[in-house]
mmCIF file of C-alpha atoms (C1' of nucleotides) and ligand atoms in Angstrom:
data_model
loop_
_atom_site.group_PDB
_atom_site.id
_atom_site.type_symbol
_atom_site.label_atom_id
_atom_site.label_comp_id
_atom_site.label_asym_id
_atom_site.label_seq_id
_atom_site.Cartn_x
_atom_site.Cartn_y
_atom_site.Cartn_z
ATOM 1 C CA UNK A 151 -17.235 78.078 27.159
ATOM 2 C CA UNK A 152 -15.909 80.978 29.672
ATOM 3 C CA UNK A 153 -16.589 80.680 33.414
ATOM 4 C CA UNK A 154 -19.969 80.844 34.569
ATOM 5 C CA UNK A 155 -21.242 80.194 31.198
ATOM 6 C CA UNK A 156 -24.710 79.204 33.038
ATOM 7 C CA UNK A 157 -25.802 82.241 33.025
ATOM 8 C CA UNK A 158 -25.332 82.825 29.009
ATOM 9 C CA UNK A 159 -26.552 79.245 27.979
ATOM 10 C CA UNK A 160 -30.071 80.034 29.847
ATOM 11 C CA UNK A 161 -30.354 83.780 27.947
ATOM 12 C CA UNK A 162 -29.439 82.649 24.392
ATOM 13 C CA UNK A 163 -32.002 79.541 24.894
ATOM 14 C CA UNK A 164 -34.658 81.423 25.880
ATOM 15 C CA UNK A 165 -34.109 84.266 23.291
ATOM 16 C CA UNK A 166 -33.780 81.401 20.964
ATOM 17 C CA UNK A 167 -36.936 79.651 21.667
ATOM 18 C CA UNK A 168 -38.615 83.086 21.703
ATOM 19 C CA UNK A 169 -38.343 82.528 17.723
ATOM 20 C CA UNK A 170 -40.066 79.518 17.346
ATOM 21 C CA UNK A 171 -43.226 78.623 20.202
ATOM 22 C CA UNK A 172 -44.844 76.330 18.397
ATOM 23 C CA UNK A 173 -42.474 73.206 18.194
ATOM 24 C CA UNK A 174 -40.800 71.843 21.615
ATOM 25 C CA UNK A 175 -37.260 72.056 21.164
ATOM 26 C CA UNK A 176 -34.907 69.119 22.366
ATOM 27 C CA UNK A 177 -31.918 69.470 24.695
ATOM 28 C CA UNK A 178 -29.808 68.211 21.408
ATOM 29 C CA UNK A 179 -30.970 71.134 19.128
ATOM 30 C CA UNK A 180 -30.150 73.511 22.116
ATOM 31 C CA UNK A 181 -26.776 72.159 22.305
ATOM 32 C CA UNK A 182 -26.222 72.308 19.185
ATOM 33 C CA UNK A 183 -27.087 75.950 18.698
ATOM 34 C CA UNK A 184 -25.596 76.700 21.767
ATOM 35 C CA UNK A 185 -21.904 75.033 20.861
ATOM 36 C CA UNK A 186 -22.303 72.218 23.801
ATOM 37 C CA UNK A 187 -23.621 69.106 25.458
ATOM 38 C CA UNK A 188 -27.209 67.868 26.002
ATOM 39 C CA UNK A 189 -26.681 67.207 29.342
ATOM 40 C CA UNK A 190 -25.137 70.167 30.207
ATOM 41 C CA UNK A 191 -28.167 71.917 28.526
ATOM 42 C CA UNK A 192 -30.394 69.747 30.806
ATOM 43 C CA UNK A 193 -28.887 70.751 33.906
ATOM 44 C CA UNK A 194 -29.108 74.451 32.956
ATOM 45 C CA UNK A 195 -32.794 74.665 31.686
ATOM 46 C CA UNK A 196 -33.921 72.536 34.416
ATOM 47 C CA UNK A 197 -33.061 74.991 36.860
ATOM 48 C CA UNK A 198 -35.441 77.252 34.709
ATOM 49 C CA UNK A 199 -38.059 74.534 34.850
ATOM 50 C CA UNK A 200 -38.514 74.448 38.578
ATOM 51 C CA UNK A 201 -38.661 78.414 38.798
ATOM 52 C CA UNK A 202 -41.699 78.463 36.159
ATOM 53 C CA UNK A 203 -39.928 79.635 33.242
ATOM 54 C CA UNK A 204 -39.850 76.405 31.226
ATOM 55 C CA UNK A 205 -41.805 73.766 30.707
ATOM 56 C CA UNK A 206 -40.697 70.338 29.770
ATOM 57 C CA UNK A 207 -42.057 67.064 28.027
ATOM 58 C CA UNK A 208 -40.482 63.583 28.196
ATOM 59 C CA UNK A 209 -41.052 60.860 25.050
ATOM 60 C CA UNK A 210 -41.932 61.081 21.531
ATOM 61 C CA UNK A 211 -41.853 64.956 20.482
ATOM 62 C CA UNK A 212 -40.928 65.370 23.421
ATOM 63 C CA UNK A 213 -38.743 68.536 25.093
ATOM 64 C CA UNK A 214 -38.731 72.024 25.907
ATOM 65 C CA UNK A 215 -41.048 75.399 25.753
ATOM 66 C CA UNK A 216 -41.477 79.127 27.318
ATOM 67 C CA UNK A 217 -43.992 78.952 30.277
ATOM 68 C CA UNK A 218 -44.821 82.375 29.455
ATOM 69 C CA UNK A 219 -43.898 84.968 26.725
ATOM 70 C CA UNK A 220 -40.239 86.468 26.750
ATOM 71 C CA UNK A 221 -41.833 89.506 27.645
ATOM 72 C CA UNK A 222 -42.641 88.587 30.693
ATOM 73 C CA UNK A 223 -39.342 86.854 31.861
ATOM 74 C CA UNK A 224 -36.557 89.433 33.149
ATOM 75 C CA UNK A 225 -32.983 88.999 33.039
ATOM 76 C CA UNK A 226 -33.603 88.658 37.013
ATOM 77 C CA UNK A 227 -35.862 85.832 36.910
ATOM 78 C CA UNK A 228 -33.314 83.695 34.956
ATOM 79 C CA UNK A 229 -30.754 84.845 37.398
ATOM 80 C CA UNK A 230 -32.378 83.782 40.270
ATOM 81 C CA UNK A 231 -33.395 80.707 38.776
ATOM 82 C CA UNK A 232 -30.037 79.630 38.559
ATOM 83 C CA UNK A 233 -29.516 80.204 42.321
ATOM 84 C CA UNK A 234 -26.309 82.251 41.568
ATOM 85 C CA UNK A 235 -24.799 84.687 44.233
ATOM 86 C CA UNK A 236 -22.239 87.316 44.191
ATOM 87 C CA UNK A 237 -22.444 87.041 47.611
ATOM 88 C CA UNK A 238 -20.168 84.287 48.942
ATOM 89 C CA UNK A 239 -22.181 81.576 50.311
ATOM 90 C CA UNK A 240 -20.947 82.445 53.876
ATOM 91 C CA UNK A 241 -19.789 79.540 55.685
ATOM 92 C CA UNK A 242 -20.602 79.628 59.651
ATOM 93 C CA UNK A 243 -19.070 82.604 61.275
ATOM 94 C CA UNK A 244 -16.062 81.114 62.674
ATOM 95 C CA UNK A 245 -17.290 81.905 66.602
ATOM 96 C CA UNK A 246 -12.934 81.753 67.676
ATOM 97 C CA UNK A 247 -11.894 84.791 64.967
ATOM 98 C CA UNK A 248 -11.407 87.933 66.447
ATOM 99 C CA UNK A 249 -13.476 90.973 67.246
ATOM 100 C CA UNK A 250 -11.785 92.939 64.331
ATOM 101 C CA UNK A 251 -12.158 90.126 61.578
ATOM 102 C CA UNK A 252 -16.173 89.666 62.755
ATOM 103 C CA UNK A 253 -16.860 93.465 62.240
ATOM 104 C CA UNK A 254 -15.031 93.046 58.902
ATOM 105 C CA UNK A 255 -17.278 90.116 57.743
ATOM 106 C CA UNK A 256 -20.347 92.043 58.825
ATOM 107 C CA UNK A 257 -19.900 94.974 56.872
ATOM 108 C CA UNK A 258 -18.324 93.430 53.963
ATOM 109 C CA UNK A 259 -21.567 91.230 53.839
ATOM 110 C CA UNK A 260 -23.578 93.910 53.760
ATOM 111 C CA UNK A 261 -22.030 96.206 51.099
ATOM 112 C CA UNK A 262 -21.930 92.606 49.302
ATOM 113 C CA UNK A 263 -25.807 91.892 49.767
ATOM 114 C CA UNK A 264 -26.624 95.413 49.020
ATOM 115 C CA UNK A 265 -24.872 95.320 45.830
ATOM 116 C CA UNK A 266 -26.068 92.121 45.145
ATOM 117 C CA UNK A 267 -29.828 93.646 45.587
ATOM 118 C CA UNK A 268 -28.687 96.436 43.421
ATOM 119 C CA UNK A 269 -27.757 93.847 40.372
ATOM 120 C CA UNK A 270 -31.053 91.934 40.907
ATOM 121 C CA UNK A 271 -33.274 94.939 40.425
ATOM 122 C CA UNK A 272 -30.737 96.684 37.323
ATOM 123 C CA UNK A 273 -31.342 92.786 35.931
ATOM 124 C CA UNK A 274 -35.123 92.955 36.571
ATOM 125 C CA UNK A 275 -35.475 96.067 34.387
ATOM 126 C CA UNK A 276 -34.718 93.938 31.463
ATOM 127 C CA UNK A 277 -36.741 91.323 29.538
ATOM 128 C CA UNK A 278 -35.744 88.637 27.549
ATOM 129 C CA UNK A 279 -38.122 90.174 24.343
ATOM 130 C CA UNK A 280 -35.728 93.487 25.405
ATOM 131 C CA UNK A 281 -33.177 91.981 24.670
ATOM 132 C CA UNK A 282 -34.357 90.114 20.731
ATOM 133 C CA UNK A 283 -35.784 94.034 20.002
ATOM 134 C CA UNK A 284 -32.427 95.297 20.607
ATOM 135 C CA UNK A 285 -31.192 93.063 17.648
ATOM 136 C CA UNK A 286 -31.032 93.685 14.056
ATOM 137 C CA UNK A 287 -34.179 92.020 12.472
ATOM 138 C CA UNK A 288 -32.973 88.853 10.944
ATOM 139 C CA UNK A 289 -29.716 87.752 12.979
ATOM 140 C CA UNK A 290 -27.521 85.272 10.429
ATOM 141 C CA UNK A 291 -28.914 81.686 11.732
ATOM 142 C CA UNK A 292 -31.624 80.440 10.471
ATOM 143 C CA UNK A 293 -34.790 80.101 12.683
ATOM 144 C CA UNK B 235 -10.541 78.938 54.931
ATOM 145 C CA UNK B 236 -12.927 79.996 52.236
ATOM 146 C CA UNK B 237 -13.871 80.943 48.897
ATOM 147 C CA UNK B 238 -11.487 84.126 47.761
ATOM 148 C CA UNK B 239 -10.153 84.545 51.387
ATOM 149 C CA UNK B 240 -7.682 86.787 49.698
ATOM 150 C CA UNK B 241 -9.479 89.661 50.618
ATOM 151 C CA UNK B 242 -10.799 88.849 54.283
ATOM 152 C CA UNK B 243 -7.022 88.222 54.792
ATOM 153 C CA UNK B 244 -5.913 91.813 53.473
ATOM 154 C CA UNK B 245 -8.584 93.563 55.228
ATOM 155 C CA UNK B 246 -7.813 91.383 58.865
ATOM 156 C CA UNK B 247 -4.197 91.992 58.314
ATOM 157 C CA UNK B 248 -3.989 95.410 57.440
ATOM 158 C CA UNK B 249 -6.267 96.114 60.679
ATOM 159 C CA UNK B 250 -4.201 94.174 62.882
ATOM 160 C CA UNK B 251 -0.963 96.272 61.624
ATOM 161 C CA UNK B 252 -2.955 98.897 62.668
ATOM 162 C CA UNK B 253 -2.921 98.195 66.676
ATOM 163 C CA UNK B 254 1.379 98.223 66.408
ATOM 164 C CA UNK B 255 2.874 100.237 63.887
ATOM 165 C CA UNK B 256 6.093 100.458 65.463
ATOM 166 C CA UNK B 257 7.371 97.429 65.032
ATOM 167 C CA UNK B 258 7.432 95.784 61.757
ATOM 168 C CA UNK B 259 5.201 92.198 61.527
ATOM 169 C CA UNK B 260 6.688 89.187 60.091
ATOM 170 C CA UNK B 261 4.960 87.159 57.530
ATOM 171 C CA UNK B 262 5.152 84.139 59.954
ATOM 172 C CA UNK B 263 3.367 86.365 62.620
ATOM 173 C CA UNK B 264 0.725 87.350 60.633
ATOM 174 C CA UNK B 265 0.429 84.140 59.025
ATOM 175 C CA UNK B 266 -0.036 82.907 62.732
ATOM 176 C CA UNK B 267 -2.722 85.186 63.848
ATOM 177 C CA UNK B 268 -4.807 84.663 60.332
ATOM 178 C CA UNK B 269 -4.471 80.929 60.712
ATOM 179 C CA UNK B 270 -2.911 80.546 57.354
ATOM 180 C CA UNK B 271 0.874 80.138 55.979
ATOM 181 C CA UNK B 272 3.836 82.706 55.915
ATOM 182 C CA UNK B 273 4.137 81.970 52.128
ATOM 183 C CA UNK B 274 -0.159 82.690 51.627
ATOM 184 C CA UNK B 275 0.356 86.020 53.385
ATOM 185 C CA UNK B 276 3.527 86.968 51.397
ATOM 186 C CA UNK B 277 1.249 86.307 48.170
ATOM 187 C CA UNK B 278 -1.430 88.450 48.847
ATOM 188 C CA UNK B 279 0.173 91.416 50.632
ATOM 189 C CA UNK B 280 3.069 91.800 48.323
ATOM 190 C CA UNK B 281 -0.130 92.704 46.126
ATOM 191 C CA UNK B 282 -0.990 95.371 48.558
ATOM 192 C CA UNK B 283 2.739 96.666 48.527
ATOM 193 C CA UNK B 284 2.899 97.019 44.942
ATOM 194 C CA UNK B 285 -0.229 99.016 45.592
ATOM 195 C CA UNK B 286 1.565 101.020 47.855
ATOM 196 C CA UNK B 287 -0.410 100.207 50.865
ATOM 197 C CA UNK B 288 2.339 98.119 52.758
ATOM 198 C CA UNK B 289 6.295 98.154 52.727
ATOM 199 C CA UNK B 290 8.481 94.946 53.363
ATOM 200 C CA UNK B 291 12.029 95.233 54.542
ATOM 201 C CA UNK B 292 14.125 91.695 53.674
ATOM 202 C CA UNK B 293 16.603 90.513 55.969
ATOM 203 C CA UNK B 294 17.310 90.252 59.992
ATOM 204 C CA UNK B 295 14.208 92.124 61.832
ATOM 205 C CA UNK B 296 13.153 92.955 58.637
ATOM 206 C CA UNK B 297 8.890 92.300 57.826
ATOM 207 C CA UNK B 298 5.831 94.507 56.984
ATOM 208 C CA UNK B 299 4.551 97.527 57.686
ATOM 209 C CA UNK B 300 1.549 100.229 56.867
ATOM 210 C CA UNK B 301 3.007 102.361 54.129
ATOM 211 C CA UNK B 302 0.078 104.716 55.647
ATOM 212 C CA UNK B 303 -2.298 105.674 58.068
ATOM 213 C CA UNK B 304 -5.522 103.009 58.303
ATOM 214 C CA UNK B 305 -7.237 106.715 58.351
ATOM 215 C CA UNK B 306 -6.464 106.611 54.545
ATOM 216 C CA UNK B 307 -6.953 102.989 53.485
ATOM 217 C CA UNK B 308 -10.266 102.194 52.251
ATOM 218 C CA UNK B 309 -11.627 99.123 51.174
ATOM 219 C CA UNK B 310 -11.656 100.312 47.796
ATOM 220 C CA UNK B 311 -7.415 100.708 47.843
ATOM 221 C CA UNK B 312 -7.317 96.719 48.884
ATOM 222 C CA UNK B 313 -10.106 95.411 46.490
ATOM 223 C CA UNK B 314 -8.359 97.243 43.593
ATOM 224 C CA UNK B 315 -5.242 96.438 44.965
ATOM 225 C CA UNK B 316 -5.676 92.506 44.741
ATOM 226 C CA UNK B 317 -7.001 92.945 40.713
ATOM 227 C CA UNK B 318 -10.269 91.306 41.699
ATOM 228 C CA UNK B 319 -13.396 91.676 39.898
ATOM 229 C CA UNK B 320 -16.887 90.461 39.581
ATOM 230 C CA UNK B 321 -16.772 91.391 36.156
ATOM 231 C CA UNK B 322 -16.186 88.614 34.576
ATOM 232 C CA UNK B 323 -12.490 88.953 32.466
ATOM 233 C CA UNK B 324 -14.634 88.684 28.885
ATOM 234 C CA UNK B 325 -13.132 86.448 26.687
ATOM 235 C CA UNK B 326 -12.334 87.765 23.336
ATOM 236 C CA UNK B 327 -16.181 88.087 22.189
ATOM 237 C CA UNK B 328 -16.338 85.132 20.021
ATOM 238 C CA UNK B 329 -16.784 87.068 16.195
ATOM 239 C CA UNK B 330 -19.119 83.204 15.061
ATOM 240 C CA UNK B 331 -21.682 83.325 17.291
ATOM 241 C CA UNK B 332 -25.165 85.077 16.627
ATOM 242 C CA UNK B 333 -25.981 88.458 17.248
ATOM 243 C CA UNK B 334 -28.363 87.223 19.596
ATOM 244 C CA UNK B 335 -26.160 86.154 21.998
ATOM 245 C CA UNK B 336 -23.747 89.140 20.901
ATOM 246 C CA UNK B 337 -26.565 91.647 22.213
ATOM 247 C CA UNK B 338 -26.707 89.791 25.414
ATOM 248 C CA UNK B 339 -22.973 89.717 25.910
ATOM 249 C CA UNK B 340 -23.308 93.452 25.842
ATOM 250 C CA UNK B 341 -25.919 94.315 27.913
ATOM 251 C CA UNK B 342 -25.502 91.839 30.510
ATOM 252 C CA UNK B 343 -21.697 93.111 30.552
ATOM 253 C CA UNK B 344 -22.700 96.363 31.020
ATOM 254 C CA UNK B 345 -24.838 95.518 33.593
ATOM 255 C CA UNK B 346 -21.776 94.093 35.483
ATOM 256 C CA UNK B 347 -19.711 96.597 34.902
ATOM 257 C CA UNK B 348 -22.007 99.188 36.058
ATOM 258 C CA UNK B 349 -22.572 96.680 39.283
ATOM 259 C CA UNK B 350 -18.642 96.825 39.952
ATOM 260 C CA UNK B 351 -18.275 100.287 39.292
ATOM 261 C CA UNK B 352 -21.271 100.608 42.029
ATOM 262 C CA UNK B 353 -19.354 98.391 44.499
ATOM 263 C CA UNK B 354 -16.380 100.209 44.118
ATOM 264 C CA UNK B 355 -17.557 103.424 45.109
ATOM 265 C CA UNK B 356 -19.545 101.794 47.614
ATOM 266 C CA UNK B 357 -15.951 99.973 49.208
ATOM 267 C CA UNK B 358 -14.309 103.245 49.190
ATOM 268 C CA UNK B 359 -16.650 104.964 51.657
ATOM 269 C CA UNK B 360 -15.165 103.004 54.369
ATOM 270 C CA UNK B 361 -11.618 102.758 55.433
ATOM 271 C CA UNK B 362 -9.688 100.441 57.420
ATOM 272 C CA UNK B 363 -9.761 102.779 60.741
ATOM 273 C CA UNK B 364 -13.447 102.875 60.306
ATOM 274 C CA UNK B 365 -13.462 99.317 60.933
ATOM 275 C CA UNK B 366 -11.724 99.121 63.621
ATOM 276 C CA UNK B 367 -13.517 102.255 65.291
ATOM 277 C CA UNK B 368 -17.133 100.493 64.920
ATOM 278 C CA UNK B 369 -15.605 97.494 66.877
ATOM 279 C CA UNK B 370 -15.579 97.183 70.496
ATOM 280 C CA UNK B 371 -12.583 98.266 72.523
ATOM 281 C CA UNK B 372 -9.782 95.749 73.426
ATOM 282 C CA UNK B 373 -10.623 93.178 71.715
ATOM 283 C CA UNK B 374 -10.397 89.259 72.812
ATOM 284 C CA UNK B 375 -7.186 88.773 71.623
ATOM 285 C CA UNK B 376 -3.657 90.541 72.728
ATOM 286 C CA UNK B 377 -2.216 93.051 71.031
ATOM 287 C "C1'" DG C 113 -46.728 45.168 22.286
ATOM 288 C "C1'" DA C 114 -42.445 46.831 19.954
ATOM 289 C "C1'" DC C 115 -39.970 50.669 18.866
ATOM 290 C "C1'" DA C 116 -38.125 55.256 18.655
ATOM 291 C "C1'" DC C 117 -37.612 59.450 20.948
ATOM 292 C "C1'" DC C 118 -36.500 62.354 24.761
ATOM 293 C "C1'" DC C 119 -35.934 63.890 29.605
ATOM 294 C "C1'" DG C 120 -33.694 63.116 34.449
ATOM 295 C "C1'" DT C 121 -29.872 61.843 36.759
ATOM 296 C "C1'" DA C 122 -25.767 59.546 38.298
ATOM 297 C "C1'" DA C 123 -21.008 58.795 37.524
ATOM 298 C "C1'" DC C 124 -16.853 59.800 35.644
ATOM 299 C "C1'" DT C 125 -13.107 62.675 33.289
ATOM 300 C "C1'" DG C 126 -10.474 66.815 32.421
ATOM 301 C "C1'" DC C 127 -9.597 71.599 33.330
ATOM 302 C "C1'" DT C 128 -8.839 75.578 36.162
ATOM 303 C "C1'" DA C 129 -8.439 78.368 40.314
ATOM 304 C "C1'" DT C 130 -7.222 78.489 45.017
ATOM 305 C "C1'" DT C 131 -4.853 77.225 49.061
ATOM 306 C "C1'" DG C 132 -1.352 75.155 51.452
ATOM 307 C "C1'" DT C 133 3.443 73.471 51.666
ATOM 308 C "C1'" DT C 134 8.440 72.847 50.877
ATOM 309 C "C1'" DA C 135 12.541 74.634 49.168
ATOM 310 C "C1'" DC C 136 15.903 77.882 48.134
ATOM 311 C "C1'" DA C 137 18.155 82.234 46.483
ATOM 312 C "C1'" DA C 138 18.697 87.067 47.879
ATOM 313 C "C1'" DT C 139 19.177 90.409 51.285
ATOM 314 C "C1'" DA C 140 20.002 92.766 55.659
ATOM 315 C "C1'" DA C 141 21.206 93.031 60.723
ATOM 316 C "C1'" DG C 142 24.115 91.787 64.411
ATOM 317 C "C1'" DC D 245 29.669 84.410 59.448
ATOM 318 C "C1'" DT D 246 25.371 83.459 61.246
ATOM 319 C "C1'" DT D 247 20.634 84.357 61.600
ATOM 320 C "C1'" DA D 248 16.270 86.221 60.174
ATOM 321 C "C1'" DT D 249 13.222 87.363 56.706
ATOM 322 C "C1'" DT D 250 11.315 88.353 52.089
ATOM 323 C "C1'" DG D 251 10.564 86.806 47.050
ATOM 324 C "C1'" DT D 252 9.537 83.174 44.195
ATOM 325 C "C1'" DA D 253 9.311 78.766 42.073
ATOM 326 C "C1'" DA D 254 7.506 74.267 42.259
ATOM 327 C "C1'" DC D 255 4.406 71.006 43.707
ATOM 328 C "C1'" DA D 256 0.272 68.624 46.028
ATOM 329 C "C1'" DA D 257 -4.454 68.792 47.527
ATOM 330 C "C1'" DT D 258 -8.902 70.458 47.065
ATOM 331 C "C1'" DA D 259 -13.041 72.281 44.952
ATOM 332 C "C1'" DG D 260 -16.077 73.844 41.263
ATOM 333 C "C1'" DC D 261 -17.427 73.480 36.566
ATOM 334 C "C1'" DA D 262 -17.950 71.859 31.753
ATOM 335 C "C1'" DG D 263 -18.165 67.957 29.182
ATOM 336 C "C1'" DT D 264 -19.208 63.053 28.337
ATOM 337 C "C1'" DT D 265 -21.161 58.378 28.747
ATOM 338 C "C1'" DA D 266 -24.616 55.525 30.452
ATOM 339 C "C1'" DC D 267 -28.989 54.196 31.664
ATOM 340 C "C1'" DG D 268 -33.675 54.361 33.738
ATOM 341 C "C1'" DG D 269 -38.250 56.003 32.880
ATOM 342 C "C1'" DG D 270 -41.824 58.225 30.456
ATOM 343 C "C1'" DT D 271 -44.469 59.118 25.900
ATOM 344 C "C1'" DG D 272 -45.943 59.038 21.307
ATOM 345 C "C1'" DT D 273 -46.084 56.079 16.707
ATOM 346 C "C1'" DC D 274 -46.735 52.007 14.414
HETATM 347 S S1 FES E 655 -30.842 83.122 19.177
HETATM 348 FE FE1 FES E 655 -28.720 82.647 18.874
HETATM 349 S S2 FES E 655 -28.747 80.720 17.801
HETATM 350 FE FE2 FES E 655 -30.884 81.347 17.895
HETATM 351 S S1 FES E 656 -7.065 92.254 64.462
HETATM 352 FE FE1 FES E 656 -7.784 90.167 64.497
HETATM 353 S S2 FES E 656 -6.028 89.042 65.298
HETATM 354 FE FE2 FES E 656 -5.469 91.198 65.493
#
DNA sequence: GACACCCGTAACTGCTATTGTTACAATAAG
DNA sequence: CTTATTGTAACAATAGCAGTTACGGGTGTC
């Protein structure tokens, strides 16, 4: 997997589960599908749990399903799900640097949280049942 | 120092050149007043010299200088100049997976690159002079 | 109750990117 | 020739991330 691959494992799962909402699927059929690791898959998608996209069941038949139809879960609600940032988590503002470097970090920061605004609203115009519409009927895996 | 300083260090360097450009500024100077190492500053602004931002003279008195005014550096020059990118460098797009994931690849891709395009522009609306001209006169530090 | 199944999480490894550091060849001025 | 300085290679230290193993705890089946 490339870097960041968070990002992609949480789309392609919930596109995937889009084609089946009957059956809970378990972190070890994800992986599979996916190319990884269970755990890794648990990590990911519970991220997505606490921000009210998934749902989860321990036990016996136990695992994973949509909260709420694909068409109502942008490409922004996954990404802020996941808590990831263009914007460098900026570290205390380093009260000894200069006057010069300060007024750097303050307008850098904001060109950086205004473009980060700018992704989260281009990603909000997008839905996860966009995305399955925008694919040939009948992709090659079976579902 | 922090995540990807690289480019806090161009921008803080290439404004502090700014306040002497008579005298060239050795990398151990600048290395000094960024709080980092000779051989770190080397790294990145030989980057902005083969951008043609910056010239470096070897040898006895011999360091860095502005290969132009700050009037006509933007912030655009040194992003681009440094070959960074929030764009992630895609991976050759893996031909076996489904076209599920394939659609997603694309549009989330061109999302991003639409996003960087966007920051670009935004980066080269401000130059290095501008910078300095929003910050308060004589700063705390000699110069 | 015993068992099988499955999530939640901690702990560890391996990989990669970044930063810092030392070392040294090449080059230029005095 | 000596000194100052860049250019670069090599290496260590650190941090973040993907992957893996292990195990505790919950939940349905028998
Ligand atoms: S959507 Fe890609 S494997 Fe099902
Ligand atoms: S501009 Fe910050 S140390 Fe000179």
């Amino acid at each position: 997997m490339k870097r960041n691959s968070r990002l992609s494992l949480a789309l392609h799962t919930l596109s995937h589960m889009a084609f089946d909402t009957e059956d809970a699927q378990t972190s070890a059929d994800i992986a599979d599908h996916a190319g990884t690791n269970p755990v890794v898959v648990r990590r990911v998608l519970g991220k997505l749990r606490s921000a009210g996209l998934l749902l989860s069941e321990r036990g016996h038949s136990g695992g994973w399903r949509l909260a709420r139809e694909t068409k109502h879960i942008t490409l922004a609600d996954v990404y802020d799900a996941l808590g990831e940032s263009f914007v460098a988590p900026r570290g205390q503002t380093d009260a000894r640097t200069c006057s010069v470097a300060q007024s750097l970090e303050v307008q850098v920061s904001q060109i950086m949280k205004d473009i980060e605004e700018s992704l989260v609203e281009r990603l909000s115009r997008t839905t996860i049942a966009d995305i399955q519409n925008s694919t040939k009927r009948e992709p090659s895996h079976a579902h």
